[in-house]
PDB file of C-alpha atoms in Angstrom:
ATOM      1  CA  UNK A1096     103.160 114.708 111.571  1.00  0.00           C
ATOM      2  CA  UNK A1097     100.259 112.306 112.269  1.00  0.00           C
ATOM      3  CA  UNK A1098      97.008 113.414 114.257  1.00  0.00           C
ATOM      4  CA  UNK A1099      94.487 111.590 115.223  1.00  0.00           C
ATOM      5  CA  UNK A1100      90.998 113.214 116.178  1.00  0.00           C
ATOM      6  CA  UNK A1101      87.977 111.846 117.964  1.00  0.00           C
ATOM      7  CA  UNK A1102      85.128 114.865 118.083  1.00  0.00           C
ATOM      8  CA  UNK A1103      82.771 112.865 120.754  1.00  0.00           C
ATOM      9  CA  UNK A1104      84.463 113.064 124.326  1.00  0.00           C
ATOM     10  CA  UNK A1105      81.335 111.137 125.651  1.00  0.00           C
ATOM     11  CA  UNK A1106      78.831 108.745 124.552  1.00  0.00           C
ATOM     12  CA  UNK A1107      76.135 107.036 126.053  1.00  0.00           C
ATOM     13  CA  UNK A1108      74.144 104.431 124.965  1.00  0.00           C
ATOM     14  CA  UNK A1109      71.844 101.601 126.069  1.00  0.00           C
ATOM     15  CA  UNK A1110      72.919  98.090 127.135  1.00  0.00           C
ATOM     16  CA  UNK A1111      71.948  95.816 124.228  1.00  0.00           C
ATOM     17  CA  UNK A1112      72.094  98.490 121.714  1.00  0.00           C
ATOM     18  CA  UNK A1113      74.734  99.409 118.550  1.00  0.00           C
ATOM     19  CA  UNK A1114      77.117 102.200 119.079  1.00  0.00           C
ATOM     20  CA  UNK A1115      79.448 104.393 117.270  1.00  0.00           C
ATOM     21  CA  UNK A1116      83.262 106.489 117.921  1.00  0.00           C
ATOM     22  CA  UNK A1117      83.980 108.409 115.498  1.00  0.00           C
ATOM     23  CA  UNK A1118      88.137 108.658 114.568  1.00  0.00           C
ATOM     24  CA  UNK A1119      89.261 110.747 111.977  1.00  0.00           C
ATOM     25  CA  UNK A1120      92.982 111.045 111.195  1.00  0.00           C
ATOM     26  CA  UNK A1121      95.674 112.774 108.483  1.00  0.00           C
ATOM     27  CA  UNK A1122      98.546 111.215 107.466  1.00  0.00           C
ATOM     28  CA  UNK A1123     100.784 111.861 104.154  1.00  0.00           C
ATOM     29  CA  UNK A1124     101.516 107.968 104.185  1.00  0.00           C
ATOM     30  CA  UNK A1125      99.734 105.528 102.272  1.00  0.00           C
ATOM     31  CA  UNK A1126     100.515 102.598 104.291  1.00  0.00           C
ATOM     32  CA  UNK A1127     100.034 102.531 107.992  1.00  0.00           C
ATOM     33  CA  UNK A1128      97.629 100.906 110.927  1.00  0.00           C
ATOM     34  CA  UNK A1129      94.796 102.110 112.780  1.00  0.00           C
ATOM     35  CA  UNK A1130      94.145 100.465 115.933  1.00  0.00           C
ATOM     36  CA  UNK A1131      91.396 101.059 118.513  1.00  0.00           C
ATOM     37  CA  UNK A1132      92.170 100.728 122.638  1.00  0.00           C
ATOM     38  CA  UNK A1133      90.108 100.181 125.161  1.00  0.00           C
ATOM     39  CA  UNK A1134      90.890 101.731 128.502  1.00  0.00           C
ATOM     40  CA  UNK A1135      88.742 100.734 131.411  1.00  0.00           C
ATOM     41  CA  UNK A1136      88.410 102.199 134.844  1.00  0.00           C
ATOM     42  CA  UNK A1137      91.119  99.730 135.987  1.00  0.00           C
ATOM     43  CA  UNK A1138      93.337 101.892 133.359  1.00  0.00           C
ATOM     44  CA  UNK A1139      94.964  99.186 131.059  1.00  0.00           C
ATOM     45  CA  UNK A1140      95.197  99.456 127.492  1.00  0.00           C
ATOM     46  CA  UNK A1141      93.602  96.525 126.279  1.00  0.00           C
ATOM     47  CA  UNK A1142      93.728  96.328 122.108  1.00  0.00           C
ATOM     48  CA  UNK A1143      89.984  95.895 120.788  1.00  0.00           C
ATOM     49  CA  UNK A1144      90.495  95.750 116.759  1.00  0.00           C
ATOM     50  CA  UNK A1145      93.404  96.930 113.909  1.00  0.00           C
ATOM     51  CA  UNK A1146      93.184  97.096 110.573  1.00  0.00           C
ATOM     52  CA  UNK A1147      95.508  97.538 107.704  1.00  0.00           C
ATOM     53  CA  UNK A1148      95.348 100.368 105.971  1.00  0.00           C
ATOM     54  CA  UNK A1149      95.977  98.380 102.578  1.00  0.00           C
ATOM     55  CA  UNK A1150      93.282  95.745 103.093  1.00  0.00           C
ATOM     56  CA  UNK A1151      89.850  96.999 101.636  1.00  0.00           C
ATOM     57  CA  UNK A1152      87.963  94.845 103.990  1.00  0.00           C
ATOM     58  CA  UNK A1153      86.881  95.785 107.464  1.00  0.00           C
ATOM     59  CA  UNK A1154      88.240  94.847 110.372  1.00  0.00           C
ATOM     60  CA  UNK A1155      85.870  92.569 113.125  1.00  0.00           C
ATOM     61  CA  UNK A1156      86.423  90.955 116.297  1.00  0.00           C
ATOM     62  CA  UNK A1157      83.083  89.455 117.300  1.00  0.00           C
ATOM     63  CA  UNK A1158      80.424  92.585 118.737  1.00  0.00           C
ATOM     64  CA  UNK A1159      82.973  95.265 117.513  1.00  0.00           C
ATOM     65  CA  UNK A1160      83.849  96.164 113.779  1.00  0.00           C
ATOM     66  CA  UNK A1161      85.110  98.801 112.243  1.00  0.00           C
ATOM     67  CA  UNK A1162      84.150 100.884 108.960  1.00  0.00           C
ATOM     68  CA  UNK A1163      87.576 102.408 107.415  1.00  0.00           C
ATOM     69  CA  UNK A1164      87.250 105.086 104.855  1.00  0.00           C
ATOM     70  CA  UNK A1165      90.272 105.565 103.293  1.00  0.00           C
ATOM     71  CA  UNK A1166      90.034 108.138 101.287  1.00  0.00           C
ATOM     72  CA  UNK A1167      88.184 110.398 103.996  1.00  0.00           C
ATOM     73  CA  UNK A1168      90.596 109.241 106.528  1.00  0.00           C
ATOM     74  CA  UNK A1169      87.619 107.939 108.596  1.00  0.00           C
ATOM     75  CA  UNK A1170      88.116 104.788 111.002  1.00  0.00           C
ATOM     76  CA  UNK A1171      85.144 104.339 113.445  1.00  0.00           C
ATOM     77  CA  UNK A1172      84.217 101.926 116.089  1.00  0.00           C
ATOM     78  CA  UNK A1173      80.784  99.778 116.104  1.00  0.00           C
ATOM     79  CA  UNK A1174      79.734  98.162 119.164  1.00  0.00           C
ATOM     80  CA  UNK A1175      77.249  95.908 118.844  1.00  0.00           C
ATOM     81  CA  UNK A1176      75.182  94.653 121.331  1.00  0.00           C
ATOM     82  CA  UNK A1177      76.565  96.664 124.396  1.00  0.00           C
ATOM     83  CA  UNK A1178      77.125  95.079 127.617  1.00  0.00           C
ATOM     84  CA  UNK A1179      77.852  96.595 130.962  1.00  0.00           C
ATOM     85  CA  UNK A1180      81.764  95.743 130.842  1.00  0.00           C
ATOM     86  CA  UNK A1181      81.891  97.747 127.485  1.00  0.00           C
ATOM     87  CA  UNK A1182      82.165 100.917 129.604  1.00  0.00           C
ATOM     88  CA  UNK A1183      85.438 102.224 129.322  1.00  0.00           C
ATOM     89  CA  UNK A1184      87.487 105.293 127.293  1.00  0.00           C
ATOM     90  CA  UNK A1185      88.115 104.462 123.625  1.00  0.00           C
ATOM     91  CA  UNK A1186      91.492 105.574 122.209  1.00  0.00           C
ATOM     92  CA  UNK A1187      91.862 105.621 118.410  1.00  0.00           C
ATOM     93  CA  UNK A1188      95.650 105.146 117.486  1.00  0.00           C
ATOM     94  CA  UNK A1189      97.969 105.274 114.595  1.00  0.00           C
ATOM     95  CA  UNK A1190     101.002 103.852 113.305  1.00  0.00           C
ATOM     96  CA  UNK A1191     103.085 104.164 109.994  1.00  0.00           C
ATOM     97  CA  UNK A1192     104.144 101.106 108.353  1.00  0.00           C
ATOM     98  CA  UNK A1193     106.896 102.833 106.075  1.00  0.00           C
ATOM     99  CA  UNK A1194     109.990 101.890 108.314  1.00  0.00           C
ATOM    100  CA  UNK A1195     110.174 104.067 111.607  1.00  0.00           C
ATOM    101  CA  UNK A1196     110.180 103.033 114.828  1.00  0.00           C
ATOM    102  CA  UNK A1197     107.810 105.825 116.599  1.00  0.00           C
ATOM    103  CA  UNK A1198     105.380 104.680 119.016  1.00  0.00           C
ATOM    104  CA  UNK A1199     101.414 105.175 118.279  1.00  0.00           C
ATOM    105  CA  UNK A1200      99.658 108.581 117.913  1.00  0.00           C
ATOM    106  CA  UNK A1201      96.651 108.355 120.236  1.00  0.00           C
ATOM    107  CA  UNK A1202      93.219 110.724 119.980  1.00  0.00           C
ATOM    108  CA  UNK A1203      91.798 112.166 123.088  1.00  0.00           C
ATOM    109  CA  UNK A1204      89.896 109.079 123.509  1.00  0.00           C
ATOM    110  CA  UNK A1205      85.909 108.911 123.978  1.00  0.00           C
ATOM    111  CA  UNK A1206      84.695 108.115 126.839  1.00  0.00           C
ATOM    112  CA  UNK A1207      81.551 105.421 126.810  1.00  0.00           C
ATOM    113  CA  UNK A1208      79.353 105.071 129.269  1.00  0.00           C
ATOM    114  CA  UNK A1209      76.700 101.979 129.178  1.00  0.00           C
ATOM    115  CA  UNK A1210      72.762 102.594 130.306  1.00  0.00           C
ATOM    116  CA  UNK A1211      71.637  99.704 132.105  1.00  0.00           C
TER     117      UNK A1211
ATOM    118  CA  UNK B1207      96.536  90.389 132.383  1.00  0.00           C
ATOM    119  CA  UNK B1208      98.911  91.700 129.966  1.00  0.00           C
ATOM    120  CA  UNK B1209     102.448  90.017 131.089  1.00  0.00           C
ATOM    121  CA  UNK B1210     103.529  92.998 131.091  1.00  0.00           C
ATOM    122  CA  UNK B1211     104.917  94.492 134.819  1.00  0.00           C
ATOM    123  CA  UNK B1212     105.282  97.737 135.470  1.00  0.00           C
ATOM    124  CA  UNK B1213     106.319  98.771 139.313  1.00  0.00           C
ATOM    125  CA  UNK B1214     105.803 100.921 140.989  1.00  0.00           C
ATOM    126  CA  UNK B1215     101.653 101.252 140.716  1.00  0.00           C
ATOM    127  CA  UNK B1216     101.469 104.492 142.360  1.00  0.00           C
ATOM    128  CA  UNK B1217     104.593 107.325 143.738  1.00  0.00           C
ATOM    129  CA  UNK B1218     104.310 110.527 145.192  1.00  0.00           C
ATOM    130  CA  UNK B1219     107.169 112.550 145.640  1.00  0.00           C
ATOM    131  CA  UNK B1220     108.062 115.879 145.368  1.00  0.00           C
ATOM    132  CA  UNK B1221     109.016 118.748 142.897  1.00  0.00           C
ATOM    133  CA  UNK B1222     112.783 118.633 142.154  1.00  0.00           C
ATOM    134  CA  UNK B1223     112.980 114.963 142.858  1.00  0.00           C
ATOM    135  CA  UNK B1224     114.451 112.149 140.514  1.00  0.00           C
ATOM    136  CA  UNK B1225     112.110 108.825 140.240  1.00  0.00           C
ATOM    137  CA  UNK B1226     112.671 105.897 138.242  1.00  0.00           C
ATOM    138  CA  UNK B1227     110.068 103.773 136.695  1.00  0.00           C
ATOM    139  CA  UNK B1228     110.394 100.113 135.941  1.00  0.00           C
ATOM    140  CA  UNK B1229     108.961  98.025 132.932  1.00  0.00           C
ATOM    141  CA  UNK B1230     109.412  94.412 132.926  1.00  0.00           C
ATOM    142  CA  UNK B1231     107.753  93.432 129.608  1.00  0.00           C
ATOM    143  CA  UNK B1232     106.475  90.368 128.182  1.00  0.00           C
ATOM    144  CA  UNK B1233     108.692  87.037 127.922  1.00  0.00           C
ATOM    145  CA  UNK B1234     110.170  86.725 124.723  1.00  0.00           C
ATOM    146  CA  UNK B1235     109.371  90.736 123.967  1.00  0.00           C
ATOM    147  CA  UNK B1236     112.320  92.976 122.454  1.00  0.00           C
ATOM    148  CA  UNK B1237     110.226  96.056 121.817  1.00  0.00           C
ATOM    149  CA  UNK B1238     109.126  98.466 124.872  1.00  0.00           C
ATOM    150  CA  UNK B1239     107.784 101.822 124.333  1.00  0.00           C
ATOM    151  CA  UNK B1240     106.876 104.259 127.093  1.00  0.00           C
ATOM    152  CA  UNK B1241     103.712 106.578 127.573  1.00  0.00           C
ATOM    153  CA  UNK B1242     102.712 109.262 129.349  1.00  0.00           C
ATOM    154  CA  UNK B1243      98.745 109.963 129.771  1.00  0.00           C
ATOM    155  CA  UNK B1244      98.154 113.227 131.407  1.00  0.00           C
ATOM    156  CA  UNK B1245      94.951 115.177 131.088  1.00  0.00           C
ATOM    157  CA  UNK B1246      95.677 117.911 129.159  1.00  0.00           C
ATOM    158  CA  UNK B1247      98.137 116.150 126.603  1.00  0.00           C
ATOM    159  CA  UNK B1248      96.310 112.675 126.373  1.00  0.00           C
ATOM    160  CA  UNK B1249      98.373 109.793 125.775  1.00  0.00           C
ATOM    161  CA  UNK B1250     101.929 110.744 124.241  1.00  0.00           C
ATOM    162  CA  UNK B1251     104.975 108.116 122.991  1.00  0.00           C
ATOM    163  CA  UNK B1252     107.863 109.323 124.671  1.00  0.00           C
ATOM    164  CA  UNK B1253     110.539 106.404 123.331  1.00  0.00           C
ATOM    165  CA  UNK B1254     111.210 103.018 121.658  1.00  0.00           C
ATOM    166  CA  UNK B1255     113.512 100.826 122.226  1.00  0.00           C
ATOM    167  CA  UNK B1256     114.386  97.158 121.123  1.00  0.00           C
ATOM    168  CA  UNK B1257     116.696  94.755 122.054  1.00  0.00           C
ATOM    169  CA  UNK B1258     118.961  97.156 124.357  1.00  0.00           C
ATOM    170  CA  UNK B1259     118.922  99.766 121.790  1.00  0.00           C
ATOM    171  CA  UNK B1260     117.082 103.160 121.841  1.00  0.00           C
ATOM    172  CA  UNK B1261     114.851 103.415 118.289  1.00  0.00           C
ATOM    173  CA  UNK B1262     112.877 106.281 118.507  1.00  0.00           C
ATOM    174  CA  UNK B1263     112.143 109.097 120.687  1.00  0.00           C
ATOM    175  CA  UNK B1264     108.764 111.273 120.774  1.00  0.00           C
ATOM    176  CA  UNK B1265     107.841 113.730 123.502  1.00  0.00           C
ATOM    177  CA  UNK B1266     110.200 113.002 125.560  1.00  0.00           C
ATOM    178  CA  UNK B1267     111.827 115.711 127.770  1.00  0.00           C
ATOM    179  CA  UNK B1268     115.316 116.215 128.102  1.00  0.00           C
ATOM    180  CA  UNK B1269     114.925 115.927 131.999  1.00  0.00           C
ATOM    181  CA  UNK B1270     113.746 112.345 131.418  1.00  0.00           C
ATOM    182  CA  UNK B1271     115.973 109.283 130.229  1.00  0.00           C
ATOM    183  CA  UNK B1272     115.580 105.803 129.691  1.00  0.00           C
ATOM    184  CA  UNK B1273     117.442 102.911 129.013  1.00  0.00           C
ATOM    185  CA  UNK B1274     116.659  98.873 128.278  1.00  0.00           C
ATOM    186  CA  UNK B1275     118.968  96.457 130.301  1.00  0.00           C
ATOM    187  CA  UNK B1276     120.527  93.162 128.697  1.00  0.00           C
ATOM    188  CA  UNK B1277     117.616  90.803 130.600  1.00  0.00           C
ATOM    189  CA  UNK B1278     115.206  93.213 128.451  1.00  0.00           C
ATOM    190  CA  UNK B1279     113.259  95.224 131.289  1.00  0.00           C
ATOM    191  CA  UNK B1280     113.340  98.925 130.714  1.00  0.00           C
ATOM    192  CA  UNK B1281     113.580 101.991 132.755  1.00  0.00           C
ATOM    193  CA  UNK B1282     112.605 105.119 132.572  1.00  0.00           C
ATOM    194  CA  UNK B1283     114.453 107.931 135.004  1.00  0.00           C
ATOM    195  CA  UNK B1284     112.177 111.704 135.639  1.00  0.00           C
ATOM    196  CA  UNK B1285     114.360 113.944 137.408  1.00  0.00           C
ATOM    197  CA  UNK B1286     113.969 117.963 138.432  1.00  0.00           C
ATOM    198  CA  UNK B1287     110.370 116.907 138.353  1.00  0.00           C
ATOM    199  CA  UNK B1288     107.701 119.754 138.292  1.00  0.00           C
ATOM    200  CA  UNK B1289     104.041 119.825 139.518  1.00  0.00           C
ATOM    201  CA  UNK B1290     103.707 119.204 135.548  1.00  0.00           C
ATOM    202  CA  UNK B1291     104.705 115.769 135.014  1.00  0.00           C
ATOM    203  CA  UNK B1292     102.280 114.724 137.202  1.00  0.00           C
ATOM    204  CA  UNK B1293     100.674 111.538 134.874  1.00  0.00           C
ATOM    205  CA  UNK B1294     100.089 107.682 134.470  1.00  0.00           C
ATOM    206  CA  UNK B1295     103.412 106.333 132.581  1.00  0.00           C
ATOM    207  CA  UNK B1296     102.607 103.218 130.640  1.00  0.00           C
ATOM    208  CA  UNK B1297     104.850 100.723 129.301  1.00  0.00           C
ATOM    209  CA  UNK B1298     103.930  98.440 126.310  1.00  0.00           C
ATOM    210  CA  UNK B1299     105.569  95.580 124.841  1.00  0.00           C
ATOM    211  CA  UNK B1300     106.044  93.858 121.734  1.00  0.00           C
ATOM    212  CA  UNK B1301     107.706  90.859 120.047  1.00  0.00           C
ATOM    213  CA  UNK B1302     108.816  93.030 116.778  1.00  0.00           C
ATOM    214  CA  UNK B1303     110.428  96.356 115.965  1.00  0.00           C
ATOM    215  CA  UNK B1304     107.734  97.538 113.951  1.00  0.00           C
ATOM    216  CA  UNK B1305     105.147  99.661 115.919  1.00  0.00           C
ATOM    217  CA  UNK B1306     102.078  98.671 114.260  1.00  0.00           C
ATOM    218  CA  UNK B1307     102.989  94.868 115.856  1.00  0.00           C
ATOM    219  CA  UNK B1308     100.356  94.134 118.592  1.00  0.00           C
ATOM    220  CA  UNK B1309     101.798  96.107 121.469  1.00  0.00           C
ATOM    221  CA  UNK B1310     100.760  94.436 125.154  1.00  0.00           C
ATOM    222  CA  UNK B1311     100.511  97.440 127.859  1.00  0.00           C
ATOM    223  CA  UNK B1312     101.199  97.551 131.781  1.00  0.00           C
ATOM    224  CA  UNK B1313      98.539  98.866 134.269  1.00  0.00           C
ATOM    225  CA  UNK B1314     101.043 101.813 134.479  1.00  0.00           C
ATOM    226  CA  UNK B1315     102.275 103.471 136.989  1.00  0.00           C
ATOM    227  CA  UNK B1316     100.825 107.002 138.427  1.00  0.00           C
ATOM    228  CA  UNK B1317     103.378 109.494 139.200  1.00  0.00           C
ATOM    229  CA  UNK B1318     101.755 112.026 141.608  1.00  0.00           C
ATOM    230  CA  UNK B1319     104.121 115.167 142.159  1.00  0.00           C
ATOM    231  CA  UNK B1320     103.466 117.435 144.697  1.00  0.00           C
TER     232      UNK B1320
END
């Protein structure tokens, strides 16, 4: 079975600065999706970036990217440039791409909090 | 907002009791999967289905059930429920079978049992 592990329950960091989540995962499959979610205090899931495990390139969506290491089954978050409505819990996630139909695999989440 | 509706936002009821739990997801949407985010198990799947028909199942107890309707909204039924279920049930839609297809989630609802 999946799992999907994110070691920092909290992190805090300074509006206008760069931050990090970690997400580590283990999987037997060698094609599959990471995803990260954002869940703010108004508890929706709102999808902030994906990427493909087969595509060497990282994933970005304008202040967030992500750097995925493959082979150490690394996939963490960058925020850059933090802003006030960046506070929120940040779920890594997992899906297989072989064929099944199984929801994601979620981490514990990491829960940001933004200095003003 | 996500197009997705999930009602109702917030139930209490008590331990033993039977609830049901809609999900009305997005137009055009033949996937829905349901959650359940508790504190002490994080976010689990519990079950997939698409187009009427149940796909997967997770960790789903056998005292809860679900089912998708022809018109494509979902529901999922929690019955002898215990202090334990207690949680925020999502439901999240999607235009494909495949789970790694963008998903679109509800604001959930949160199941209080006391």
């Amino acid at each position: 079975a999946q799992t999907v592990t994110q070691s920092q329950p909290e992190m805090s960091v300074q509006e206008a600065e760069t931050v990090t989540l970690s997400c580590t995962y283990d999987t037997s499959e060698s094609d599959y999706y990471l995803f990260w979610y954002k869940q703010p205090p108004s508890r929706q899931m709102i999808l902030v970036i994906r990427q493909e495990a087969y595509k060497q390139q990282n994933a970005t969506e304008n202040r967030f990217s992500v750097n995925f290491q493959k082979a150490a089954k690394s996939f963490s978050l960058k925020i850059s440039d933090s802003q006030l409505g960046d506070a929120a819990m940040y779920f890594c996630a997992y899906s297989g791409a072989g064929g099944g139909a199984d929801g994601l695999t979620f981490g514990k989440g990491t829960h940001l909090i933004i200095q003003p | 907002d996500s197009g997705v509706t999930q009602t109702p936002k917030h139930l209490i009821t008590a331990t033993g009791q039977r609830v049901t739990l809609r999900c009305s997801p997005r137009s055009g949407d033949l996937s829905v999967y349901w959650y359940q985010q508790s504190l002490d198990q994080g976010l689990q799947f519990l079950i997939h289905y698409y187009n009427g028909e149940e796909r997967a199942k997770g960790n789903i107890l056998e005292r809860f059930s679900a089912q998708q309707f022809p018109d494509l909204h979902s529901e999922l039924n929690l019955s002898s429920l215990e202090l334990g279920d207690s949680a925020l049930y999502f439901c999240a839609s999607s235009v494909a079978l495949e789970p790694y297809t963008e998903a679109f989630f509800g604001q959930g609802t949160r199941l209080t049992v006391v």
